[in-house]
Coordinates of C-alpha atoms and ligand atoms in Angstrom, one line a residue:
M1 CA -44.0 -1.5 -15.1
A2 CA -46.7 0.9 -16.2
D3 CA -46.1 4.6 -16.7
I4 CA -49.2 5.9 -14.9
I5 CA -51.9 4.4 -12.8
I6 CA -55.0 6.5 -12.0
K7 CA -56.8 5.0 -9.0
N8 CA -59.8 5.6 -6.8
G9 CA -61.8 7.5 -9.3
Y10 CA -65.3 7.0 -10.9
I11 CA -64.4 5.6 -14.3
L12 CA -66.6 7.0 -17.1
T13 CA -65.5 4.7 -19.9
M14 CA -67.7 6.1 -22.8
N15 CA -67.1 2.5 -24.2
P16 CA -70.4 0.9 -25.2
A17 CA -68.9 -2.5 -24.3
Q18 CA -67.9 -1.5 -20.8
D19 CA -70.1 0.0 -18.1
D20 CA -68.8 2.8 -15.8
I21 CA -66.8 1.6 -12.8
K22 CA -67.8 3.3 -9.5
Q23 CA -64.3 3.0 -8.1
G24 CA -61.6 1.8 -10.5
V25 CA -58.3 2.1 -12.1
V26 CA -56.9 3.2 -15.5
V27 CA -53.4 2.0 -16.4
I28 CA -51.3 3.8 -19.0
K29 CA -48.1 2.6 -20.7
D30 CA -46.2 4.1 -23.7
G31 CA -49.1 6.5 -24.4
I32 CA -51.7 3.7 -24.5
I33 CA -54.4 2.6 -22.1
T34 CA -53.6 -0.9 -21.0
R35 CA -56.2 -1.5 -18.4
V36 CA -59.6 -0.2 -17.3
A37 CA -60.8 -2.2 -14.3
E38 CA -61.8 -2.2 -10.7
S39 CA -58.2 -2.8 -9.6
T40 CA -54.7 -3.8 -10.7
D41 CA -51.7 -5.5 -9.3
E42 CA -49.3 -3.5 -11.4
T43 CA -47.0 -0.7 -10.2
A44 CA -46.2 2.5 -12.0
D45 CA -43.7 5.5 -12.0
T46 CA -46.6 7.8 -11.4
I47 CA -49.7 7.0 -9.3
I48 CA -52.5 9.5 -9.5
D49 CA -55.2 9.4 -6.8
A50 CA -58.5 10.4 -8.4
K51 CA -60.5 10.2 -5.2
G52 CA -63.6 12.3 -5.4
G53 CA -63.1 12.7 -9.2
V54 CA -64.4 11.4 -12.5
V55 CA -61.8 9.8 -14.8
M56 CA -63.0 10.2 -18.4
P57 CA -61.7 10.5 -22.0
G58 CA -60.4 14.0 -22.8
L59 CA -62.8 16.2 -24.7
V60 CA -62.4 16.7 -28.5
N61 CA -63.1 20.1 -30.0
T62 CA -63.7 19.5 -33.7
H63 CA -63.9 23.0 -35.0
T64 CA -61.9 26.0 -33.8
H65 CA -59.4 28.7 -34.9
A66 CA -57.1 28.5 -31.9
G67 CA -55.2 31.7 -32.5
M68 CA -58.4 33.8 -32.4
T69 CA -58.0 33.8 -28.6
L70 CA -56.2 37.1 -29.3
F71 CA -59.6 38.5 -30.4
R72 CA -61.6 37.3 -27.4
G73 CA -64.2 40.0 -26.7
Y74 CA -62.7 42.4 -29.3
A75 CA -65.8 42.8 -31.5
D76 CA -69.1 41.5 -29.9
D77 CA -72.8 42.0 -30.5
L78 CA -72.4 42.7 -34.3
A79 CA -74.0 41.3 -37.4
L80 CA -72.0 38.4 -38.9
S81 CA -71.0 40.3 -42.1
D82 CA -70.1 43.5 -40.2
W83 CA -68.2 41.4 -37.6
L84 CA -66.2 39.5 -40.2
E85 CA -65.6 42.1 -42.9
N86 CA -65.1 45.2 -40.8
H87 CA -63.5 43.8 -37.7
I88 CA -62.1 40.3 -37.9
W89 CA -60.6 40.3 -41.4
P90 CA -58.8 43.6 -40.9
A91 CA -57.5 42.5 -37.5
E92 CA -56.3 39.1 -38.9
A93 CA -54.4 40.9 -41.7
Q94 CA -52.3 42.5 -38.9
L95 CA -51.3 39.2 -37.3
T96 CA -47.7 37.9 -37.7
G97 CA -46.6 34.3 -37.3
N98 CA -45.3 35.2 -33.8
D99 CA -48.7 36.6 -32.8
L100 CA -50.3 33.3 -33.9
Y101 CA -47.8 31.3 -32.0
I102 CA -48.7 33.3 -28.9
G103 CA -52.4 33.1 -29.5
T104 CA -52.3 29.4 -30.0
K105 CA -50.2 28.9 -26.9
L106 CA -52.9 30.7 -25.0
A107 CA -55.6 28.6 -26.6
C108 CA -53.7 25.4 -25.7
L109 CA -53.3 26.6 -22.1
E110 CA -57.0 27.3 -21.9
M111 CA -57.9 23.9 -23.4
I112 CA -55.6 21.9 -21.2
R113 CA -57.1 23.7 -18.2
S114 CA -60.7 22.9 -19.3
G115 CA -60.2 19.2 -20.2
T116 CA -59.8 19.4 -24.0
T117 CA -57.1 17.0 -25.2
A118 CA -57.5 17.2 -29.0
F119 CA -58.7 19.8 -31.4
V120 CA -59.3 20.4 -35.1
D121 CA -58.1 23.8 -36.3
M122 CA -58.2 25.9 -39.5
Y123 CA -56.3 29.2 -39.6
I124 CA -53.3 31.1 -41.0
H125 CA -49.5 31.2 -40.2
M126 CA -49.9 27.5 -39.6
D127 CA -46.2 26.7 -39.0
S128 CA -46.4 29.0 -35.9
V129 CA -49.7 27.3 -34.8
A130 CA -48.1 23.8 -35.2
R131 CA -45.0 24.9 -33.2
A132 CA -47.3 26.0 -30.3
V133 CA -49.2 22.7 -30.4
E134 CA -46.0 20.7 -30.5
E135 CA -44.7 22.5 -27.4
S136 CA -48.0 22.3 -25.5
G137 CA -48.3 18.5 -25.6
M138 CA -51.8 18.6 -27.1
R139 CA -53.1 16.6 -30.0
A140 CA -54.4 18.5 -33.0
A141 CA -55.5 18.2 -36.6
L142 CA -54.3 21.4 -38.3
S143 CA -55.1 23.0 -41.7
Y144 CA -54.2 26.1 -43.5
G145 CA -57.5 28.0 -44.3
M146 CA -57.7 28.6 -48.0
I147 CA -59.9 31.3 -49.6
D148 CA -59.8 32.4 -53.3
L149 CA -63.1 34.3 -53.8
G150 CA -63.1 33.1 -57.4
D151 CA -59.6 34.4 -58.2
H152 CA -57.8 31.5 -60.0
E153 CA -54.3 32.7 -59.3
R154 CA -55.0 33.3 -55.7
G155 CA -56.5 29.8 -55.5
M156 CA -53.4 28.2 -56.8
S157 CA -51.1 30.0 -54.4
E158 CA -53.4 29.1 -51.5
L159 CA -53.4 25.5 -52.6
K160 CA -49.6 25.5 -52.8
E161 CA -49.4 26.8 -49.2
G162 CA -52.0 24.3 -48.0
R163 CA -50.1 21.4 -49.5
R164 CA -46.7 22.6 -48.2
F165 CA -48.1 22.7 -44.7
V166 CA -50.0 19.3 -45.1
R167 CA -46.8 17.6 -46.2
E168 CA -44.4 19.3 -43.8
W169 CA -46.3 18.7 -40.6
N170 CA -48.3 15.5 -40.9
G171 CA -47.3 13.0 -38.2
R172 CA -45.0 15.4 -36.4
A173 CA -44.7 15.7 -32.6
D174 CA -44.7 11.9 -32.2
G175 CA -47.9 11.7 -34.3
R176 CA -49.8 14.2 -32.1
I177 CA -50.0 16.6 -35.0
T178 CA -51.9 15.5 -38.1
T179 CA -52.7 17.8 -41.0
M180 CA -55.8 18.4 -43.2
Y181 CA -56.7 20.6 -46.2
G182 CA -58.8 23.6 -45.0
P183 CA -60.8 25.2 -47.9
H184 CA -62.7 27.9 -46.0
A185 CA -66.3 27.4 -47.4
P186 CA -68.1 26.6 -50.6
H187 CA -68.9 30.2 -51.3
T188 CA -65.4 31.6 -50.5
C189 CA -63.6 29.0 -52.6
S190 CA -64.2 28.4 -56.3
R191 CA -65.5 25.1 -57.6
D192 CA -62.1 24.5 -59.3
L193 CA -60.2 25.0 -56.1
L194 CA -62.6 22.6 -54.2
G195 CA -62.1 20.0 -56.9
L196 CA -58.4 20.2 -56.7
V197 CA -58.4 20.1 -52.9
K198 CA -60.3 16.8 -53.0
E199 CA -57.7 15.4 -55.4
Y200 CA -54.8 16.6 -53.3
A201 CA -56.3 15.3 -50.1
I202 CA -56.8 11.8 -51.6
D203 CA -53.3 11.9 -53.0
D204 CA -51.8 13.0 -49.6
N205 CA -54.1 10.7 -47.7
V206 CA -55.4 13.4 -45.3
K207 CA -58.8 14.7 -44.4
I208 CA -60.6 18.0 -45.2
H209 CA -61.9 20.6 -42.8
I210 CA -64.5 23.0 -44.2
H211 CA -67.3 25.3 -43.1
I212 CA -70.7 24.4 -44.7
L213 CA -73.9 26.4 -44.7
E214 CA -73.2 28.5 -41.6
T215 CA -75.3 31.3 -42.9
E216 CA -78.5 31.8 -44.9
A217 CA -76.5 34.2 -47.1
E218 CA -74.3 31.3 -48.2
L219 CA -77.3 29.3 -49.1
N220 CA -78.7 32.1 -51.2
E221 CA -75.4 32.9 -52.8
M222 CA -74.9 29.2 -53.8
K223 CA -78.4 29.0 -55.3
K224 CA -77.7 32.1 -57.3
M225 CA -74.3 30.9 -58.6
F226 CA -75.0 27.2 -59.1
G227 CA -78.8 26.8 -58.9
M228 CA -78.2 24.4 -56.0
C229 CA -77.1 24.6 -52.4
S230 CA -73.6 23.9 -51.0
V231 CA -74.3 20.2 -50.1
N232 CA -75.7 19.4 -53.6
M233 CA -72.8 21.2 -55.3
L234 CA -70.1 19.4 -53.2
D235 CA -71.9 16.1 -53.7
E236 CA -71.9 16.6 -57.5
L237 CA -68.2 17.3 -57.3
G238 CA -67.5 14.0 -55.5
F239 CA -66.2 16.1 -52.5
L240 CA -68.2 14.5 -49.7
D241 CA -67.1 11.4 -47.8
N242 CA -66.1 10.3 -44.3
D243 CA -62.8 12.1 -44.6
V244 CA -64.6 15.5 -44.5
I245 CA -65.3 17.4 -41.3
A246 CA -68.0 20.0 -42.0
A247 CA -68.4 22.8 -39.4
H248 CA -71.8 24.3 -38.6
C249 CA -74.2 22.7 -41.2
I250 CA -77.1 24.9 -40.2
W251 CA -79.1 25.7 -43.4
L252 CA -79.8 22.1 -44.4
S253 CA -82.8 20.6 -46.1
D254 CA -83.9 17.0 -45.3
G255 CA -82.4 16.0 -48.7
D256 CA -79.0 17.6 -47.6
M257 CA -79.1 15.6 -44.4
D258 CA -79.7 12.4 -46.4
I259 CA -76.7 13.2 -48.5
L260 CA -74.4 14.0 -45.5
N261 CA -75.5 10.7 -44.0
K262 CA -75.1 8.7 -47.2
C263 CA -71.6 10.1 -47.7
G264 CA -70.5 9.6 -44.1
V265 CA -69.6 13.3 -43.6
N266 CA -68.6 14.3 -40.1
V267 CA -70.5 17.3 -38.8
S268 CA -69.1 19.7 -36.2
H269 CA -71.9 21.4 -34.3
N270 CA -70.9 24.8 -32.8
P271 CA -74.0 26.0 -30.8
V272 CA -72.5 28.9 -28.9
S273 CA -71.0 30.6 -32.0
N274 CA -74.2 30.0 -33.9
M275 CA -76.3 31.6 -31.2
K276 CA -73.9 34.5 -30.6
L277 CA -73.8 35.4 -34.3
A278 CA -77.5 34.5 -34.7
S279 CA -76.5 32.2 -37.6
G280 CA -79.4 29.8 -36.9
I281 CA -79.9 26.4 -35.4
S282 CA -78.3 23.3 -36.9
P283 CA -80.8 20.4 -37.2
V284 CA -78.7 18.2 -35.0
P285 CA -81.4 15.8 -33.6
K286 CA -82.5 15.1 -37.2
M287 CA -78.9 14.4 -38.3
L288 CA -78.3 12.1 -35.3
A289 CA -81.5 10.2 -35.9
R290 CA -80.3 9.5 -39.5
G291 CA -76.9 8.2 -38.1
V292 CA -74.7 11.2 -39.0
N293 CA -71.6 11.5 -36.9
V294 CA -72.2 14.8 -35.1
S295 CA -69.4 16.1 -32.8
L296 CA -68.9 19.4 -31.0
G297 CA -66.7 22.5 -31.6
T298 CA -66.4 25.9 -30.0
D299 CA -65.4 27.8 -33.2
G300 CA -62.9 30.6 -32.6
C301 CA -62.8 32.7 -29.4
A302 CA -64.0 35.8 -31.3
S303 CA -67.5 34.2 -31.6
N304 CA -67.8 32.1 -28.4
N305 CA -65.8 33.7 -26.4
N306 CA -64.0 30.8 -24.8
L307 CA -62.9 27.2 -25.6
D308 CA -64.7 25.5 -22.8
M309 CA -66.2 22.3 -24.2
F310 CA -68.3 21.9 -21.0
G311 CA -70.1 25.1 -21.9
E312 CA -70.5 23.8 -25.4
M313 CA -72.1 20.5 -24.1
K314 CA -74.6 22.3 -21.9
T315 CA -75.5 24.8 -24.7
A316 CA -76.0 22.0 -27.2
A317 CA -78.3 20.1 -24.8
L318 CA -80.4 23.1 -23.9
L319 CA -80.6 24.6 -27.4
H320 CA -82.1 21.5 -29.0
K321 CA -84.5 21.0 -26.1
V322 CA -86.0 24.4 -26.6
D323 CA -85.9 24.2 -30.4
T324 CA -87.8 20.9 -30.5
S325 CA -90.0 21.8 -27.5
D326 CA -89.0 18.4 -26.2
P327 CA -86.9 18.1 -23.0
T328 CA -85.9 14.5 -23.8
T329 CA -83.9 15.7 -26.8
L330 CA -80.1 15.3 -26.6
P331 CA -79.9 13.7 -23.1
A332 CA -76.6 14.2 -21.2
R333 CA -75.0 10.8 -22.2
Q334 CA -75.6 11.5 -25.9
V335 CA -74.0 15.0 -25.6
L336 CA -71.0 13.5 -23.8
E337 CA -70.7 11.0 -26.7
M338 CA -70.6 14.0 -29.1
A339 CA -67.8 15.6 -27.2
T340 CA -65.7 12.5 -26.9
V341 CA -66.4 9.4 -29.0
N342 CA -67.9 11.2 -32.0
G343 CA -65.1 13.8 -32.0
A344 CA -62.4 11.2 -32.0
R345 CA -64.2 9.4 -34.9
A346 CA -64.3 12.6 -36.9
M347 CA -60.5 13.1 -36.4
G348 CA -59.9 9.4 -37.2
T349 CA -58.0 8.8 -33.9
N350 CA -58.2 5.8 -31.7
S351 CA -59.3 7.8 -28.7
G352 CA -62.5 9.3 -27.2
M353 CA -63.0 6.2 -24.9
L354 CA -61.3 4.7 -21.9
K355 CA -60.6 1.4 -23.5
L356 CA -57.8 -1.1 -23.8
G357 CA -55.6 -0.1 -26.7
C358 CA -56.9 3.5 -27.0
M359 CA -54.5 6.4 -26.9
A360 CA -54.1 7.8 -23.4
D361 CA -56.0 11.1 -23.6
V362 CA -57.6 11.2 -20.2
I363 CA -58.9 13.9 -17.8
I364 CA -60.0 13.9 -14.2
V365 CA -62.9 16.1 -13.2
D366 CA -63.1 17.2 -9.6
M367 CA -66.5 16.4 -8.2
D368 CA -65.7 17.5 -4.6
R369 CA -67.1 20.9 -5.2
P370 CA -70.3 22.7 -3.9
H371 CA -71.9 23.0 -7.4
L372 CA -71.3 19.3 -8.0
T373 CA -72.8 18.0 -4.7
P374 CA -74.6 15.7 -4.3
V375 CA -74.1 13.2 -7.2
Y376 CA -77.0 11.1 -8.5
N377 CA -75.9 11.0 -12.1
V378 CA -72.4 11.7 -13.2
A379 CA -73.2 12.3 -16.9
S380 CA -75.9 14.9 -15.9
H381 CA -73.4 16.7 -13.7
L382 CA -70.7 16.8 -16.4
V383 CA -73.1 18.3 -18.9
Y384 CA -75.4 20.6 -16.8
S385 CA -73.4 21.5 -13.7
A386 CA -69.7 21.3 -14.4
S387 CA -67.4 23.7 -16.2
G388 CA -63.9 23.6 -17.6
G389 CA -62.6 25.0 -14.3
D390 CA -63.5 21.7 -12.5
V391 CA -60.9 19.8 -14.5
R392 CA -58.0 19.0 -12.2
T393 CA -55.8 16.7 -14.3
T394 CA -55.2 16.5 -18.1
I395 CA -53.2 13.7 -19.8
V396 CA -52.5 13.6 -23.5
D397 CA -50.6 10.7 -25.2
G398 CA -49.7 9.3 -21.8
K399 CA -48.1 12.6 -20.6
V400 CA -49.4 14.6 -17.7
L401 CA -49.9 18.2 -19.0
M402 CA -51.8 19.4 -15.9
D403 CA -51.5 17.7 -12.5
D404 CA -53.9 18.7 -9.7
Y405 CA -54.7 22.1 -11.3
R406 CA -50.9 22.8 -12.0
V407 CA -50.1 23.2 -15.7
L408 CA -46.7 21.5 -16.2
V409 CA -46.0 22.3 -19.9
M410 CA -45.8 26.1 -20.0
D411 CA -45.4 29.2 -17.9
E412 CA -49.0 30.3 -17.5
Q413 CA -48.3 33.9 -16.5
K414 CA -45.8 34.4 -19.4
V415 CA -48.3 33.0 -21.9
M416 CA -51.0 35.5 -20.7
D417 CA -48.6 38.4 -20.5
E418 CA -47.4 37.8 -24.1
A419 CA -50.9 37.5 -25.4
R420 CA -51.7 40.9 -23.8
S421 CA -48.8 42.6 -25.4
A422 CA -49.4 41.0 -28.8
T423 CA -52.9 42.5 -28.8
E424 CA -51.7 45.9 -27.7
K425 CA -49.6 46.1 -30.8
I426 CA -52.3 44.8 -33.2
L427 CA -55.5 46.6 -32.3
P428 CA -54.5 50.3 -32.7
T429 CA -53.5 49.6 -36.3
V430 CA -56.8 48.1 -37.3
G431 CA -58.7 50.2 -39.8
L432 CA -62.4 49.7 -40.5
T433 CA -62.1 48.9 -44.2
R434 CA -62.4 45.5 -45.8
T435 CA -59.0 44.0 -46.7
T436 CA -60.1 41.0 -48.8
Ligands
LIG501 NI1 -65.1 28.6 -38.0

């Protein structure tokens, strides 16, 4: 007997080998998808009627700092350096492990509600983050964000903490939690630290999550320090391969894109954060044309200001149309691939599709709503008309986390109340001086 049968829904498989099914079933057993078809003779403990809904793979957010939900709307409409140095870093210095636990719980709640089933995170107090993820039922690849600003001693202690976390949490929560190394960026980490991170990551058989060329300032700084840009420096170091997830990748030359493609680097595109901080426009269509695996991320809530991957999909599609003056750029299907298949590929998980043998990370989007009526093209609706609030059911690893808009894995009101009181405590103590 199966665990879950989802029936009567439009099945958006995202599997290149199987077309969508107008009315079909998805069968789940032991956390794995065992059938995607028009019907089934099987029975299950749980039958979910997806009538009027789209059944699709859960969305994968490949770059965020989940605990930053606590800074949602705290410092907006500022220049990036002012925002980071005078507002975000001093506020972060006030955060305790318990604050991060609360902030991450809030992030997981928001993601479950908006159809994200897996995310890639880099932050601080990672044991607390991991504990929140474990309890939430979500899937995540977590890393401790390391910064040494050229200070060797600091670099070594950051690396020690990074490795401790990598080894302690990899594979926990029945494999839902994996770990990565998280060197913050090429200009905030010394070349020695980056070289050691690569060695350690190979040794521990884990991936690396890093920001690359988010700002023009990084490009200029790298050229001044090394006489070359971040991509060239990392390539020379032997750092770049398909075990690297590189967030942003905005200030790239054509040569940089060739290197990222040659090395198989996974790029996480974060259009909302890039637009809000006026960081620039990542050359995503050019990377996709080369064959680079580009996925989508929201970045943290201080620069977005939410974790809604539907909003990210729409923004990505619109931004590159206007940027290329070509409305055929990034069609809806391709954007959906970025948010599902490509994200799973970046994480190295067997998910992102509704396919026999894939992990059962599945969502149901309610189409029986005024702004989604009528339906000519499901993919178009998901990218251009839907939002996270239209997700009615979220399943991760074969467990139902939200059923018909009811979140089953946490007390929603309590999570929001705790987040409010955590920020009340933090914000009055924040000064306006740089702490790092
Ligand atoms: Ni980031």
